Short mmCIF file of C-alpha atoms and ligand atoms in Angstrom, two decimals:
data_model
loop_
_atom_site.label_atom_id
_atom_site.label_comp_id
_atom_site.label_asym_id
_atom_site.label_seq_id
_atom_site.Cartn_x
_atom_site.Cartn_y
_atom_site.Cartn_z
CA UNK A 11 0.00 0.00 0.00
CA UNK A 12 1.47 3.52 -1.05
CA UNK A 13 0.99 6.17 1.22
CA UNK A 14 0.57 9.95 0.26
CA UNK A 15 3.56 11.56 1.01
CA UNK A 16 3.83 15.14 1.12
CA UNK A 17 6.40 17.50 -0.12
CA UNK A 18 7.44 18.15 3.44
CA UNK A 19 7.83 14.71 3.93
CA UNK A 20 9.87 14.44 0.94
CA UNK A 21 12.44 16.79 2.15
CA UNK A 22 12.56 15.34 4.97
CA UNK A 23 13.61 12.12 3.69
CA UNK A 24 15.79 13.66 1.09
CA UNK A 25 17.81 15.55 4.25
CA UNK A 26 18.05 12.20 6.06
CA UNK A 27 19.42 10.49 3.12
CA UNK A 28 22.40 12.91 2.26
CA UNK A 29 23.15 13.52 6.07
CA UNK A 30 23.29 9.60 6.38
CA UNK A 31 25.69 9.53 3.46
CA UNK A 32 28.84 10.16 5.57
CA UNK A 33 29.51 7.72 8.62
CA UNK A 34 27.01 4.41 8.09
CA UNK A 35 25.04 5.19 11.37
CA UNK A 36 21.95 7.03 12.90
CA UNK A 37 21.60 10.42 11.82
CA UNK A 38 20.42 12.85 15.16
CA UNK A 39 17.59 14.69 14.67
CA UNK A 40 19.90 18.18 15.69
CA UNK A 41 21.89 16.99 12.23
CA UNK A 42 18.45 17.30 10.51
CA UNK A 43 17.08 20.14 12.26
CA UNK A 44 20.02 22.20 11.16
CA UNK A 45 20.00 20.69 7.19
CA UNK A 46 16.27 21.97 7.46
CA UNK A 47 16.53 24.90 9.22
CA UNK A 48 13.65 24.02 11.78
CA UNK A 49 13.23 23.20 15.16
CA UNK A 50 14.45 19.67 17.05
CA UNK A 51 10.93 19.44 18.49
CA UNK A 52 9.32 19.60 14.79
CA UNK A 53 12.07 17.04 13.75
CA UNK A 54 11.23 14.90 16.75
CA UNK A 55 7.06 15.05 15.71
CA UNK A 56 8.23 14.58 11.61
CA UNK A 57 10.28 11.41 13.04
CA UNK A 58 7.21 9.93 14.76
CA UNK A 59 4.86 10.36 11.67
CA UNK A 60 7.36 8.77 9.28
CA UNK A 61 8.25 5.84 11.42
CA UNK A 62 4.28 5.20 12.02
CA UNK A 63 4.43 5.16 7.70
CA UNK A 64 7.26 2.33 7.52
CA UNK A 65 10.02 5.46 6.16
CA UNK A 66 12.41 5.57 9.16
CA UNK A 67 13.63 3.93 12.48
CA UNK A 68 13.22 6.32 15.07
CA UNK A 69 15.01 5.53 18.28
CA UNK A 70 15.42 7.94 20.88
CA UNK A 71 19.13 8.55 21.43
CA UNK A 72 20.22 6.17 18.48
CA UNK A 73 18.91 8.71 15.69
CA UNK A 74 17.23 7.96 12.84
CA UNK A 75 17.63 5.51 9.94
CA UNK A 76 15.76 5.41 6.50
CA UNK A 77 13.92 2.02 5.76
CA UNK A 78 14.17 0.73 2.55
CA UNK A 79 10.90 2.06 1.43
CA UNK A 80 12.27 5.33 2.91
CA UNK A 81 15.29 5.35 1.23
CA UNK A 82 13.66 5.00 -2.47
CA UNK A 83 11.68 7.66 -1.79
CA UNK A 84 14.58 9.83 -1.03
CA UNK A 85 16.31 8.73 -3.70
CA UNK A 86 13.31 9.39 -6.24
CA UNK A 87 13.03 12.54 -5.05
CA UNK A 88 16.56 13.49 -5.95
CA UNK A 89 16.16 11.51 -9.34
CA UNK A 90 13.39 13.93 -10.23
CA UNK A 91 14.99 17.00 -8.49
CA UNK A 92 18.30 16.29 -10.64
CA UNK A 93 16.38 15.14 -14.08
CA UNK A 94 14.54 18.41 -14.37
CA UNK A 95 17.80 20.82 -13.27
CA UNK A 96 19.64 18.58 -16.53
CA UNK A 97 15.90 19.87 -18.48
CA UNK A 98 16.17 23.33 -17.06
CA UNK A 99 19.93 23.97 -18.20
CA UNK A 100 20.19 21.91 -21.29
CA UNK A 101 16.54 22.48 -23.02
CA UNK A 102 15.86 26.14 -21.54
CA UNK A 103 18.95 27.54 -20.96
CA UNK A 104 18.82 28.69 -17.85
CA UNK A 105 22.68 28.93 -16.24
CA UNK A 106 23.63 26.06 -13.66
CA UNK A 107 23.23 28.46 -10.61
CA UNK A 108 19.49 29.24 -11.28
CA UNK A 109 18.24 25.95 -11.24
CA UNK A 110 17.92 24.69 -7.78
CA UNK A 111 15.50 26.41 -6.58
CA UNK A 112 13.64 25.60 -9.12
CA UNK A 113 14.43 21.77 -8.84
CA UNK A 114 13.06 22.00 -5.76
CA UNK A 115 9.48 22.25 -6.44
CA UNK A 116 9.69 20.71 -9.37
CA UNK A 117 10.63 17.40 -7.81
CA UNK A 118 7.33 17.00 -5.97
CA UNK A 119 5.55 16.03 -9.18
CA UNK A 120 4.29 12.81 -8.48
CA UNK A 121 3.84 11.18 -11.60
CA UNK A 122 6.43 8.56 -12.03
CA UNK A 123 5.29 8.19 -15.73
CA UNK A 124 5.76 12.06 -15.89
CA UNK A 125 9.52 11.81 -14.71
CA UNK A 126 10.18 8.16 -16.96
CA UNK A 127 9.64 10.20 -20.26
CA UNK A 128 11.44 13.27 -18.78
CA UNK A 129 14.58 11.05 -18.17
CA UNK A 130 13.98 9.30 -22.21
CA UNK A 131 13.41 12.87 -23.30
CA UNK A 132 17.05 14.28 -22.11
CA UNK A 133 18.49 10.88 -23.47
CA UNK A 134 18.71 9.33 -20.04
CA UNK A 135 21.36 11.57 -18.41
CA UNK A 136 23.58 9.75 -15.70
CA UNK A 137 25.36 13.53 -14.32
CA UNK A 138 22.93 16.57 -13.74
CA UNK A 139 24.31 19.92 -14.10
CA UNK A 140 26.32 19.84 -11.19
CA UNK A 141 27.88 16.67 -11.66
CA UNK A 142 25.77 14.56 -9.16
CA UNK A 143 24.81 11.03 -10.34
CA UNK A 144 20.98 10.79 -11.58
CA UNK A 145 19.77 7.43 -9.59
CA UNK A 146 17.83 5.40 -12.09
CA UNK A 147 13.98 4.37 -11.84
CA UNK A 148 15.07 1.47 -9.17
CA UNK A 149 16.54 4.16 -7.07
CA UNK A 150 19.94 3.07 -8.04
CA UNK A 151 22.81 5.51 -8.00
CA UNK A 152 26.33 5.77 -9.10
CA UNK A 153 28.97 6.48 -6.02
CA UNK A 154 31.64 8.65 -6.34
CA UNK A 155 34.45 6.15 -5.39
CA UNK A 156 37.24 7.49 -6.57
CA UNK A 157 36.76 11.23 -6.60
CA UNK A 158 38.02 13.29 -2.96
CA UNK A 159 37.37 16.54 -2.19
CA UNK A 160 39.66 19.51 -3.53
CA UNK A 161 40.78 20.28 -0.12
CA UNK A 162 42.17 16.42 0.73
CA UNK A 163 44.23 16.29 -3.21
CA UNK A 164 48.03 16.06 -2.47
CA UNK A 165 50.17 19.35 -3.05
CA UNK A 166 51.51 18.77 -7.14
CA UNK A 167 48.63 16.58 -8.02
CA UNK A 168 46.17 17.06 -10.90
CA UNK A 169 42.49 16.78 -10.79
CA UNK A 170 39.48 17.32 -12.91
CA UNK A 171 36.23 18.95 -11.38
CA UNK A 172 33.29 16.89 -11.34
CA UNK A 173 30.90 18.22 -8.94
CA UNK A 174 30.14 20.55 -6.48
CA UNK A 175 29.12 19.63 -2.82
CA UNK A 176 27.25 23.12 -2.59
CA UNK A 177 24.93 23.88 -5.34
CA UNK A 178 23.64 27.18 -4.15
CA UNK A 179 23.53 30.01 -6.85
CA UNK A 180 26.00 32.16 -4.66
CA UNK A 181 28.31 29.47 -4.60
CA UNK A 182 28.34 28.82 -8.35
CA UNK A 183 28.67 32.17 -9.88
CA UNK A 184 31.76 32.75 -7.38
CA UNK A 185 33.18 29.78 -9.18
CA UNK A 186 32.36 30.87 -12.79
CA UNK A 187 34.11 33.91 -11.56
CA UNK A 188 37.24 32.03 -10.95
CA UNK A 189 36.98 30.40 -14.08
CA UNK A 190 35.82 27.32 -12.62
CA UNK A 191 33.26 24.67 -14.10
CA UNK A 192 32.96 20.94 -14.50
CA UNK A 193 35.61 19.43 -16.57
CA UNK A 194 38.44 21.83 -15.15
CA UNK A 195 41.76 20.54 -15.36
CA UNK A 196 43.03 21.83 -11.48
CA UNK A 197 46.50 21.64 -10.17
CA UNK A 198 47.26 22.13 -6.67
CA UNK A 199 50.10 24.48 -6.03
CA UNK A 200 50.36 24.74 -2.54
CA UNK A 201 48.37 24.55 0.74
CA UNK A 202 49.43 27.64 3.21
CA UNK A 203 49.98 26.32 6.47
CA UNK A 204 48.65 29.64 7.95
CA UNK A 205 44.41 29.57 6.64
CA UNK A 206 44.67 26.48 4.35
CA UNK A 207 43.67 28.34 2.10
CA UNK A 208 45.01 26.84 -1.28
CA UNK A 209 47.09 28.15 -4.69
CA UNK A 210 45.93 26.42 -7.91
CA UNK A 211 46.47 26.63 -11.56
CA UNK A 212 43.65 26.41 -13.66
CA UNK A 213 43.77 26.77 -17.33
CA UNK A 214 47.54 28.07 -17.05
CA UNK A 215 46.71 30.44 -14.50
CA UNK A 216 47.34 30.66 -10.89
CA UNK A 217 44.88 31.83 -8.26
CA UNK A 218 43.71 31.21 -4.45
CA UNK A 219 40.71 29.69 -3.43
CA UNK A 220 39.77 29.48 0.08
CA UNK A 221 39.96 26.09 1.97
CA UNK A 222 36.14 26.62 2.37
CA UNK A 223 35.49 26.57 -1.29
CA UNK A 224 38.19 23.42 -2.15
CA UNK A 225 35.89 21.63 0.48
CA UNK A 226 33.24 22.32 -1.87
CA UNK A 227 34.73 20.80 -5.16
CA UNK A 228 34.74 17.33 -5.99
CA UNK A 229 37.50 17.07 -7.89
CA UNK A 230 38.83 13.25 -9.67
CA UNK A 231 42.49 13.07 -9.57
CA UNK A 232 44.51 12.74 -12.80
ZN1 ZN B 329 19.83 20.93 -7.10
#
């Protein structure tokens, strides 16, 4: 039986799923109060609704887990939110740091048979337009083994940029400002000791980025 889920409930489950993707335990409900910007006690109520639905295990103290009908949700909700941002930037042309706002209430659509001909429409994409994976229709999605972030590369190395861990517009155009977008050959220069803030040469030119932006960049080394 298929409950109604509501958009609110969709973010939710979305927030639990990328907070859970780090260390493979519980996530707190503080962890998703903060993603969400609400309070712990709405957490705590959202917690008890979705575990009464089958979507999460809700201990007290232990956090919170997604069940496996949870966890598809999640991930159809990012398979949607990512399918139209690839629709947004490659059949409108909107710019890659004016689509996720959009994304995100476009991916509340629930027709499944809506989204299926979206994803044959834009050939079946596997990267949206920030170089996160697309899950397919069985909620199945590609895991960036062997990229690192720009801030953990060794001093010397080469990289490419494949994704960004922030996707807000502010984010993005200060990276088209430093000449920065997917498929950017990077070398790191130097780390200083001092801010770890970093030197890198990018298309034969040197600049600094801050260590708070090369924690941003998923980078694949060369
Ligand atoms: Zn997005």
């Amino acid at each position: 039986m298929r409950h109604f889920i509501n958009h609110t409930e969709e973010n939710y489950l979305k927030a639990i799923y990328s907070l859970s993707q780090k260390p493979n335990q519980g996530v707190s409900t503080n962890a998703i109060a903060k993603s969400l910007d609400t309070k712990a006690s709405s957490v705590t109520d959202m917690m008890q609704k979705l575990a009464e639905k089958g979507l999460v295990s809700y201990k007290k103290y232990y956090g919170v887990q997604l069940t496996s009908s949870g966890q598809l949700i999640a991930l159809n909700t990012i398979r949607k939110h990512r399918l139209w941002e690839v629709f947004l930037v490659d059949k409108l042309s909107f710019n890659w740091d004016e689509v996720h706002e959009i994304a995100e209430q476009l991916e509340h659509i629930q027709s499944s048979e809506l989204t299926n001909r979206l994803d044959i429409f834009l050939g079946n994409p596997k990267f949206d337009p920030h170089g996160d994976p697309i899950p397919n229709s069985q909620g199945e999605i590609e895991n960036y083994h062997d990229t690192l972030l720009l801030s953990e590369l060794e001093i010397g190395a080469f990289c490419t940029l494949v994704g960004v861990a922030d996707s807000s517009s502010v984010f993005l155009k200060h990276l088209e400002k430093s000449q920065l977008k997917l498929g950017s050959e990077i070398r790191l220069i130097n780390v200083f000791e001092y801010d770890r803030s970093l030197s890198i040469e990018v298309a034969n030119i040197q600049r600094s980025i801050s260590n708070r932006v090369a924690d941003n960049l998923i980078v694949k080394p060369l």
